[in-house]
Amino acid sequence: MSFIPANESRFFIWFFDRYTRWALKRRFKQLWIKQEYEPGPTDRTVYFLNHNLWWDGLIPLYLNRELFQQNARAIMEDKQMQQYTFFSKIGAFSINLENPRAAVTSLRYALKSMDREQASLFIYPEGTITPPSEKRPDFKPGLAWLYQQTKEVDFVPIAIYSQNLRSSKSELHISIGKKVNHDKLMSKSKLTGLLEEDIHQLLLQTRKTAGFEDEGFSHQF
């Protein structure tokens, strides 16, 4: 499949912002957010997230419009982009995970995207939806490559967790962690392991309180 670039449309972003808010409220009983990172007016940020829900494709739009208000884009598997072509209109671009050479094209495009003012990028480093697990996630190497190639860009983990402890209708908890600080000179494999652990620990912390005390979370709806 050929590379699909982002092709933002103000109308599509406006429309899907409203659709996303409606859809999340319809699907989830409550939405809770814990935020330890807030970008400044000149900050550029790469957000990396676990990938366990179909809804993950819409969550970045909600977070950016509601909290971050940056010039956001997202990486999306090319098979999904072919099926849901409108995602390019809200800032997504494709990556072919089965072809390493094609994947490099997408990563270079991502790197160039971070040159924009107030740029941000949402990436699901697992590459595909995986079943929820207490094990450490398994990331593709692209996130570590981006981390090594960027300068003055914050990398921030975001944990997404859905639970049914209080109701038959799921509640959604989103934990936005602190920016990470790893040595860019270490090997790509070691760096990937540290980034995996960043998400893993954030997810474990989220599961400890989500649906029980909700400590540190603010109620969105």
XYZ file of N, CA and C in Angstrom:
663
model
N 0.837 -1.193 0.000
C 0.000 0.000 0.000
C 0.876 1.249 0.000
N 0.470 2.286 -0.723
C 1.246 3.518 -0.780
C 1.021 4.355 0.475
N 1.996 5.196 0.780
C 1.953 6.042 1.957
C 0.815 7.064 1.845
N 0.074 7.244 2.950
C -1.024 8.209 2.995
C -0.628 9.326 3.952
N -0.380 10.547 3.449
C 0.025 11.646 4.330
C -1.175 12.256 5.048
N -0.885 13.042 6.059
C -1.941 13.816 6.716
C -2.430 14.901 5.760
N -3.716 15.159 5.793
C -4.325 16.171 4.918
C -5.424 16.865 5.706
N -5.000 17.667 6.690
C -5.934 18.233 7.653
C -6.996 19.118 7.015
N -8.189 18.993 7.549
C -9.322 19.823 7.138
C -9.958 20.413 8.399
N -10.079 21.724 8.449
C -10.671 22.370 9.624
C -12.094 21.879 9.862
N -12.820 21.671 8.783
C -14.198 21.193 8.942
C -14.224 19.793 9.538
N -13.391 18.897 9.012
C -13.381 17.525 9.537
C -12.939 17.502 10.990
N -11.943 18.312 11.353
C -11.499 18.359 12.747
C -12.620 18.879 13.636
N -13.303 19.930 13.188
C -14.443 20.483 13.946
C -15.542 19.437 14.099
N -15.864 18.762 12.993
C -16.957 17.786 13.022
C -16.613 16.603 13.918
N -15.413 16.026 13.760
C -15.066 14.837 14.533
C -14.747 15.156 15.985
N -14.402 16.401 16.260
C -14.285 16.807 17.660
C -15.637 16.658 18.348
N -16.670 17.130 17.705
C -18.017 17.016 18.277
C -18.522 15.580 18.261
N -18.235 14.854 17.200
C -18.641 13.447 17.139
C -17.948 12.634 18.232
N -16.652 12.886 18.431
C -15.894 12.142 19.438
C -16.460 12.381 20.828
N -16.763 13.621 21.159
C -17.341 13.920 22.471
C -18.665 13.178 22.657
N -19.498 13.207 21.625
C -20.795 12.521 21.695
C -20.605 11.010 21.826
N -19.691 10.450 21.014
C -19.487 9.003 21.000
C -18.919 8.494 22.323
N -17.974 9.236 22.896
C -17.392 8.810 24.165
C -18.433 8.845 25.290
N -19.250 9.885 25.298
C -20.288 9.979 26.328
C -21.333 8.878 26.161
N -21.583 8.498 24.931
C -22.560 7.440 24.664
C -22.009 6.071 25.039
N -20.708 5.869 24.814
C -20.106 4.544 25.034
C -19.687 4.312 26.484
N -19.190 5.365 27.149
C -18.650 5.197 28.499
C -19.519 5.912 29.532
N -19.672 5.270 30.668
C -20.467 5.857 31.744
C -19.803 7.119 32.280
N -18.465 7.059 32.452
C -17.718 8.210 32.937
C -16.318 8.213 32.326
N -15.753 9.405 32.205
C -14.384 9.580 31.747
C -13.601 10.311 32.829
N -12.453 9.714 33.192
C -11.582 10.289 34.211
C -10.203 10.537 33.598
N -9.587 11.684 33.950
C -8.257 12.005 33.436
C -7.347 12.449 34.573
N -6.146 11.897 34.579
C -5.089 12.330 35.485
C -3.981 12.921 34.639
N -3.618 14.171 34.886
C -2.699 14.887 34.008
C -1.483 15.388 34.776
N -0.317 14.817 34.456
C 0.931 15.257 35.075
C 1.808 16.044 34.105
N 1.394 16.130 32.854
C 2.135 16.906 31.856
C 1.196 17.886 31.189
N 1.635 19.121 31.092
C 0.871 20.155 30.389
C 1.829 20.923 29.494
N 1.666 20.864 28.178
C 2.615 21.542 27.289
C 2.500 23.052 27.386
N 3.653 23.708 27.297
C 3.659 25.163 27.224
C 3.377 25.637 25.815
N 3.260 26.938 25.601
C 2.877 27.475 24.288
C 3.882 27.208 23.176
N 5.140 26.905 23.531
C 6.150 26.628 22.495
C 6.630 25.180 22.520
N 6.066 24.364 23.392
C 6.516 22.977 23.511
C 6.051 22.125 22.333
N 6.896 21.168 21.956
C 6.550 20.154 20.962
C 6.613 18.799 21.658
N 5.644 17.936 21.356
C 5.469 16.738 22.183
C 5.132 15.516 21.348
N 5.749 14.387 21.698
C 5.344 13.078 21.185
C 4.688 12.326 22.337
N 3.425 11.971 22.151
C 2.684 11.194 23.146
C 2.657 9.734 22.691
N 3.065 8.816 23.561
C 2.993 7.398 23.209
C 2.047 6.690 24.175
N 1.179 5.842 23.591
C 0.036 5.286 24.313
C -0.031 3.771 24.149
N -0.608 3.094 25.145
C -0.935 1.668 24.988
C -2.142 1.534 24.067
N -2.292 0.359 23.450
C -3.300 0.191 22.392
C -4.151 -1.049 22.677
N -5.213 -0.869 23.464
C -6.066 -1.992 23.864
C -7.528 -1.830 23.467
N -7.918 -0.660 22.946
C -9.324 -0.383 22.672
C -9.528 0.112 21.241
N -10.691 -0.213 20.675
C -11.065 0.344 19.379
C -11.108 1.866 19.451
N -11.476 2.402 20.592
C -11.653 3.847 20.772
C -10.342 4.615 20.748
N -9.214 3.916 20.776
C -7.918 4.590 20.800
C -7.727 5.534 19.615
N -8.382 5.239 18.502
C -8.239 6.097 17.334
C -8.830 7.483 17.509
N -9.822 7.629 18.383
C -10.481 8.918 18.594
C -9.966 9.658 19.823
N -9.360 8.931 20.756
C -8.918 9.545 22.007
C -7.898 10.675 21.798
N -6.903 10.540 20.888
C -5.972 11.665 20.685
C -6.662 12.962 20.288
N -7.672 12.890 19.438
C -8.395 14.097 19.039
C -9.049 14.748 20.252
N -9.669 13.935 21.095
C -10.312 14.469 22.299
C -9.283 15.125 23.218
N -8.176 14.435 23.468
C -7.170 14.970 24.390
C -6.562 16.264 23.866
N -6.295 16.304 22.563
C -5.667 17.503 22.021
C -6.613 18.698 22.055
N -7.861 18.482 21.678
C -8.822 19.593 21.657
C -9.202 20.041 23.065
N -9.263 19.092 24.001
C -9.719 19.403 25.351
C -8.588 19.905 26.253
N -7.368 19.337 26.081
C -6.294 19.611 27.036
C -5.052 20.264 26.433
N -4.526 19.705 25.354
C -3.200 20.096 24.886
C -3.216 21.283 23.933
N -4.171 21.295 23.005
C -4.338 22.377 22.033
C -3.044 22.641 21.253
N -2.467 21.550 20.750
C -1.272 21.651 19.923
C -1.614 21.375 18.462
N -0.605 21.445 17.624
C -0.760 21.177 16.192
C -0.531 19.679 16.003
N -1.577 18.885 16.215
C -1.435 17.440 16.421
C -1.567 16.624 15.136
N -0.770 15.552 15.104
C -0.900 14.500 14.100
C -0.789 13.147 14.794
N -1.117 12.079 14.059
C -1.057 10.732 14.638
C -0.628 9.737 13.574
N 0.098 8.700 14.013
C 0.484 7.610 13.118
C -0.549 6.501 13.209
N -0.980 5.982 12.050
C -2.023 4.965 12.005
C -1.632 3.874 11.011
N -1.887 2.629 11.358
C -1.570 1.519 10.465
C -2.267 1.710 9.120
N -1.552 1.420 8.041
C -2.085 1.701 6.705
C -3.369 0.929 6.403
N -3.495 -0.277 6.940
C -4.722 -1.048 6.712
C -5.930 -0.329 7.289
N -5.764 0.260 8.467
C -6.853 1.017 9.088
C -7.123 2.310 8.320
N -6.054 2.940 7.832
C -6.219 4.178 7.063
C -6.991 3.922 5.774
N -6.738 2.772 5.136
C -7.467 2.428 3.928
C -8.947 2.228 4.217
N -9.244 1.688 5.388
C -10.632 1.430 5.764
C -11.344 2.695 6.229
N -10.610 3.540 6.966
C -11.189 4.777 7.509
C -10.400 5.961 6.949
N -10.652 6.296 5.684
C -9.849 7.300 4.985
C -9.988 8.697 5.593
N -11.092 8.958 6.295
C -11.309 10.286 6.864
C -10.269 10.644 7.925
N -9.565 9.642 8.478
C -8.593 9.943 9.529
C -7.481 10.860 9.028
N -7.164 10.811 7.724
C -6.137 11.729 7.206
C -6.598 13.175 7.333
N -7.906 13.399 7.285
C -8.461 14.747 7.380
C -8.365 15.322 8.795
N -8.160 14.448 9.779
C -8.022 14.947 11.150
C -6.578 14.804 11.649
N -5.645 14.573 10.713
C -4.231 14.640 11.055
C -3.491 13.329 11.130
N -4.109 12.222 10.737
C -3.411 10.936 10.776
C -2.655 10.700 9.468
N -1.559 9.959 9.554
C -0.846 9.500 8.367
C -0.468 8.040 8.570
N -0.213 7.349 7.483
C -0.122 5.886 7.536
C 1.294 5.386 7.789
N 1.353 4.137 8.267
C 2.621 3.419 8.378
C 2.362 1.956 8.019
N 3.257 1.399 7.218
C 3.172 -0.010 6.818
C 4.091 -0.814 7.728
N 3.507 -1.529 8.670
C 4.284 -2.268 9.664
C 4.868 -3.563 9.108
N 4.421 -3.970 7.937
C 4.908 -5.211 7.337
C 6.075 -4.985 6.385
N 6.386 -3.730 6.109
C 7.456 -3.392 5.176
C 8.397 -2.386 5.846
N 9.529 -2.833 6.379
C 10.439 -1.937 7.097
C 10.871 -0.727 6.282
N 11.070 -0.918 4.997
C 11.500 0.194 4.148
C 10.409 1.255 4.050
N 9.171 0.809 3.890
C 8.052 1.748 3.844
C 7.843 2.415 5.199
N 8.079 1.677 6.277
C 7.918 2.237 7.617
C 8.880 3.400 7.846
N 10.079 3.306 7.281
C 11.060 4.383 7.410
C 10.527 5.676 6.787
N 9.821 5.561 5.652
C 9.217 6.739 5.021
C 8.263 7.429 5.987
N 7.440 6.651 6.679
C 6.488 7.216 7.628
C 7.193 7.859 8.816
N 8.246 7.235 9.306
C 8.978 7.771 10.463
C 9.685 9.077 10.093
N 10.209 9.152 8.886
C 10.839 10.404 8.444
C 9.793 11.512 8.292
N 8.620 11.139 7.818
C 7.517 12.093 7.723
C 7.130 12.574 9.123
N 7.091 11.648 10.084
C 6.782 12.009 11.472
C 7.818 12.973 12.023
N 9.085 12.702 11.736
C 10.166 13.563 12.213
C 10.036 14.962 11.624
N 9.739 15.040 10.342
C 9.553 16.341 9.690
C 8.344 17.070 10.260
N 7.302 16.326 10.604
C 6.101 16.935 11.178
C 6.395 17.647 12.489
N 7.401 17.145 13.223
C 7.728 17.748 14.506
C 8.456 19.081 14.377
N 8.793 19.495 13.156
C 9.402 20.806 12.930
C 8.365 21.922 12.967
N 7.100 21.567 12.887
C 6.046 22.588 12.885
C 5.922 23.246 14.264
N 5.425 24.483 14.307
C 5.217 25.160 15.580
C 4.158 24.432 16.400
N 4.414 24.302 17.691
C 3.498 23.637 18.625
C 3.098 22.244 18.125
N 4.024 21.561 17.469
C 3.722 20.245 16.907
C 3.559 19.195 17.997
N 2.675 18.260 17.742
C 2.583 17.075 18.595
C 2.283 15.867 17.716
N 2.601 14.704 18.264
C 2.401 13.449 17.548
C 1.910 12.403 18.535
N 0.860 11.686 18.160
C 0.355 10.564 18.962
C 0.752 9.275 18.261
N 1.356 8.361 19.022
C 1.817 7.110 18.439
C 1.496 5.949 19.373
N 1.005 4.853 18.777
C 0.750 3.612 19.516
C 1.867 2.638 19.145
N 2.926 2.567 19.954
C 4.133 1.823 19.544
C 3.946 0.312 19.447
N 2.858 -0.229 19.999
C 2.608 -1.660 19.834
C 2.224 -1.992 18.395
N 1.736 -0.986 17.675
C 1.453 -1.154 16.255
C 0.078 -1.690 15.932
N -0.544 -2.383 16.864
C -1.869 -2.957 16.632
C -2.579 -3.115 17.967
N -3.890 -3.286 17.936
C -4.646 -3.480 19.171
C -4.244 -4.817 19.802
N -3.931 -4.768 21.082
C -3.530 -5.968 21.815
C -4.446 -6.156 23.023
N -4.663 -7.391 23.478
C -5.498 -7.618 24.651
C -4.876 -6.977 25.892
N -5.697 -6.412 26.793
C -5.164 -5.855 28.037
C -4.399 -6.924 28.813
N -3.276 -6.527 29.403
C -2.449 -7.471 30.128
C -1.653 -6.730 31.187
N -1.271 -7.441 32.239
C -0.400 -6.858 33.253
C 1.073 -7.009 32.878
N 1.341 -7.653 31.735
C 2.715 -7.769 31.262
C 3.155 -6.464 30.595
N 4.453 -6.282 30.513
C 4.991 -5.103 29.841
C 4.666 -5.177 28.356
N 4.234 -4.072 27.749
C 3.894 -4.112 26.323
C 5.128 -4.321 25.454
N 4.894 -4.718 24.221
C 5.958 -5.000 23.262
C 5.910 -3.938 22.162
N 6.858 -3.000 22.182
C 6.861 -1.890 21.241
C 7.649 -2.210 19.971
N 7.200 -1.639 18.856
C 8.014 -1.603 17.649
C 9.160 -0.604 17.879
N 10.261 -0.694 17.119
C 11.438 0.165 17.383
C 11.291 1.613 16.928
N 10.213 1.937 16.224
C 10.081 3.282 15.664
C 10.068 4.392 16.702
N 9.449 4.167 17.857
C 9.381 5.205 18.891
C 10.781 5.542 19.391
N 11.601 4.534 19.645
C 12.966 4.776 20.112
C 13.767 5.540 19.054
N 13.567 5.200 17.787
C 14.250 5.919 16.699
C 13.872 7.394 16.709
N 12.581 7.682 16.852
C 12.136 9.079 16.905
C 12.747 9.799 18.103
N 12.795 9.111 19.234
C 13.357 9.711 20.441
C 14.808 10.104 20.217
N 15.549 9.263 19.547
C 16.963 9.536 19.302
C 17.180 10.638 18.265
N 16.235 10.786 17.339
C 16.416 11.725 16.228
C 15.933 13.144 16.545
N 15.061 13.293 17.530
C 14.469 14.602 17.811
C 15.302 15.402 18.801
N 15.156 16.718 18.719
C 15.788 17.634 19.659
C 14.731 18.568 20.233
N 14.814 18.809 21.522
C 13.888 19.724 22.215
C 12.434 19.323 21.987
N 12.185 18.019 22.050
C 10.832 17.474 21.942
C 10.567 16.632 23.184
N 9.440 16.883 23.850
C 9.060 16.094 25.019
C 8.423 14.774 24.580
N 8.748 13.699 25.266
C 8.108 12.400 25.048
C 7.332 12.039 26.308
N 6.032 11.823 26.143
C 5.131 11.689 27.289
C 4.292 10.421 27.157
N 4.323 9.537 28.171
C 3.481 8.333 28.135
C 2.043 8.640 28.528
N 1.109 7.954 27.883
C -0.313 8.058 28.236
C -0.873 6.648 28.360
N -1.460 6.350 29.524
C -2.067 5.041 29.772
C -3.578 5.141 29.644
N -4.160 4.223 28.887
C -5.607 4.173 28.688
C -6.134 2.883 29.305
N -7.133 3.012 30.164
C -7.620 1.843 30.901
C -9.141 1.920 31.032
N -9.813 0.842 30.678
C -11.272 0.757 30.778
C -11.638 -0.319 31.794
N -12.606 -0.008 32.676
C -13.015 -0.980 33.693
C -14.526 -0.907 33.930
N -15.051 -2.032 34.447
C -16.489 -2.178 34.718
C -16.749 -2.502 36.191
N -15.942 -1.986 37.083
C -16.060 -2.346 38.500
C -17.327 -1.800 39.143
N -17.812 -0.652 38.686
C -18.933 -0.001 39.349
C -20.229 -0.057 38.555
N -20.145 -0.533 37.317
C -21.326 -0.513 36.462
C -21.126 -1.472 35.300
N -22.231 -1.918 34.696
C -22.123 -2.750 33.496
C -21.612 -1.926 32.314
N -21.751 -0.605 32.398
C -21.240 0.290 31.368
C -19.843 0.752 31.767
N -18.898 0.621 30.879
C -17.487 0.858 31.205
C -17.207 2.314 31.578
N -16.223 2.484 32.447
C -15.641 3.790 32.736
C -14.255 3.828 32.099
N -13.869 4.993 31.615
C -12.592 5.157 30.933
C -11.668 6.030 31.768
N -10.467 5.514 32.059
C -9.455 6.261 32.802
C -8.255 6.508 31.896
N -7.815 7.753 31.826
C -6.661 8.138 31.017
C -5.652 8.833 31.914
N -4.446 8.255 31.999
C -3.368 8.836 32.808
C -2.305 9.429 31.889
N -2.085 10.728 32.004
C -1.052 11.415 31.232
C 0.158 11.595 32.149
N 1.219 10.866 31.867
C 2.380 10.873 32.748
C 3.281 12.077 32.562
N 4.398 12.056 33.274
C 5.422 13.087 33.133
C 6.290 12.786 31.916
N 6.942 13.814 31.377
C 7.841 13.575 30.243
C 9.011 12.711 30.700
N 9.464 11.850 29.811
C 10.543 10.925 30.160
C 11.893 11.597 29.922
N 12.910 11.026 30.544
C 14.259 11.574 30.407
C 15.256 10.417 30.324
N 15.450 9.918 29.110
C 16.362 8.801 28.887
C 17.544 9.252 28.029
N 18.643 8.559 28.163
C 19.853 8.854 27.403
C 19.655 8.475 25.938
N 19.759 9.453 25.058
C 19.552 9.204 23.627
C 20.680 8.381 23.002
N 21.798 8.250 23.710
C 22.946 7.546 23.152
C 22.911 6.045 23.408
N 21.991 5.593 24.236
C 21.916 4.153 24.491
C 21.386 3.413 23.256
N 21.522 2.106 23.238
C 21.076 1.323 22.081
C 19.564 1.440 21.909
N 19.131 1.260 20.675
C 17.704 1.354 20.367
C 16.890 0.303 21.129
N 17.442 -0.889 21.267
C 16.713 -1.948 21.963
C 16.564 -1.639 23.459
N 17.620 -1.113 24.069
C 17.542 -0.763 25.492
C 16.582 0.397 25.706
N 16.641 1.380 24.820
C 15.747 2.522 24.916
C 14.295 2.086 24.740
N 14.051 1.178 23.798
C 12.695 0.652 23.610
C 12.193 0.003 24.888
N 13.051 -0.769 25.558
C 12.665 -1.400 26.810
C 12.297 -0.392 27.884
N 13.020 0.716 27.960
C 12.716 1.748 28.954
C 11.386 2.440 28.640
N 11.128 2.698 27.376
C 9.862 3.329 26.985
C 8.688 2.381 27.246
N 8.896 1.088 27.015
C 7.881 0.092 27.363
C 7.593 0.127 28.860
N 8.643 0.231 29.631
C 8.481 0.246 31.092
C 7.781 1.516 31.565
N 8.005 2.636 30.879
C 7.309 3.883 31.225
C 5.789 3.694 31.144
N 5.326 3.091 30.054
C 3.892 2.830 29.896
C 3.423 1.767 30.884
N 4.221 0.733 31.055
C 3.840 -0.362 31.945
C 3.596 0.141 33.365
N 4.514 0.935 33.894
C 4.367 1.444 35.259
C 3.184 2.395 35.374
N 2.964 3.202 34.347
C 1.828 4.125 34.370
C 0.511 3.360 34.355
N 0.457 2.275 33.583
C -0.740 1.439 33.554
C -0.985 0.758 34.904
N 0.079 0.244 35.522
C -0.065 -0.410 36.821
C -0.572 0.568 37.873
N -0.051 1.790 37.858
C -0.511 2.809 38.801
C -1.979 3.151 38.567
N -2.365 3.213 37.303
C -3.747 3.545 36.960
C -4.698 2.465 37.452
N -4.341 1.194 37.259
C -5.199 0.081 37.658
C -5.381 -0.003 39.171
N -4.398 0.493 39.920
C -4.493 0.416 41.376
C -5.628 1.256 41.925
N -5.912 2.379 41.293
C -6.916 3.305 41.831
C -8.176 3.409 40.975
N -8.074 3.118 39.680
C -9.228 3.286 38.787
C -10.406 2.415 39.234
N -11.537 3.044 39.465
C -12.728 2.319 39.887
C -12.819 2.110 41.379
N -11.768 2.477 42.108
C -11.766 2.355 43.566
C -11.799 3.750 44.188
N -10.631 4.372 44.316
C -10.563 5.702 44.906
C -10.510 6.806 43.850
N -10.080 6.454 42.632
C -9.892 7.426 41.549
C -8.965 8.565 41.974
N -7.996 8.212 42.813
C -7.084 9.217 43.369
C -6.298 9.925 42.268
N -6.347 11.253 42.276
C -5.600 12.057 41.330
C -6.310 12.303 40.022
N -7.442 11.635 39.781
C -8.183 11.794 38.536
C -9.233 12.899 38.661
N -9.432 13.617 37.568
C -10.533 14.581 37.500
C -11.644 13.994 36.640
N -12.877 14.282 37.014
C -14.058 13.737 36.342
C -14.416 14.628 35.158
N -14.348 14.072 33.944
C -14.643 14.857 32.736
C -16.137 14.846 32.395
N -16.781 13.701 32.534
C -18.236 13.616 32.370
C -18.736 12.377 33.070
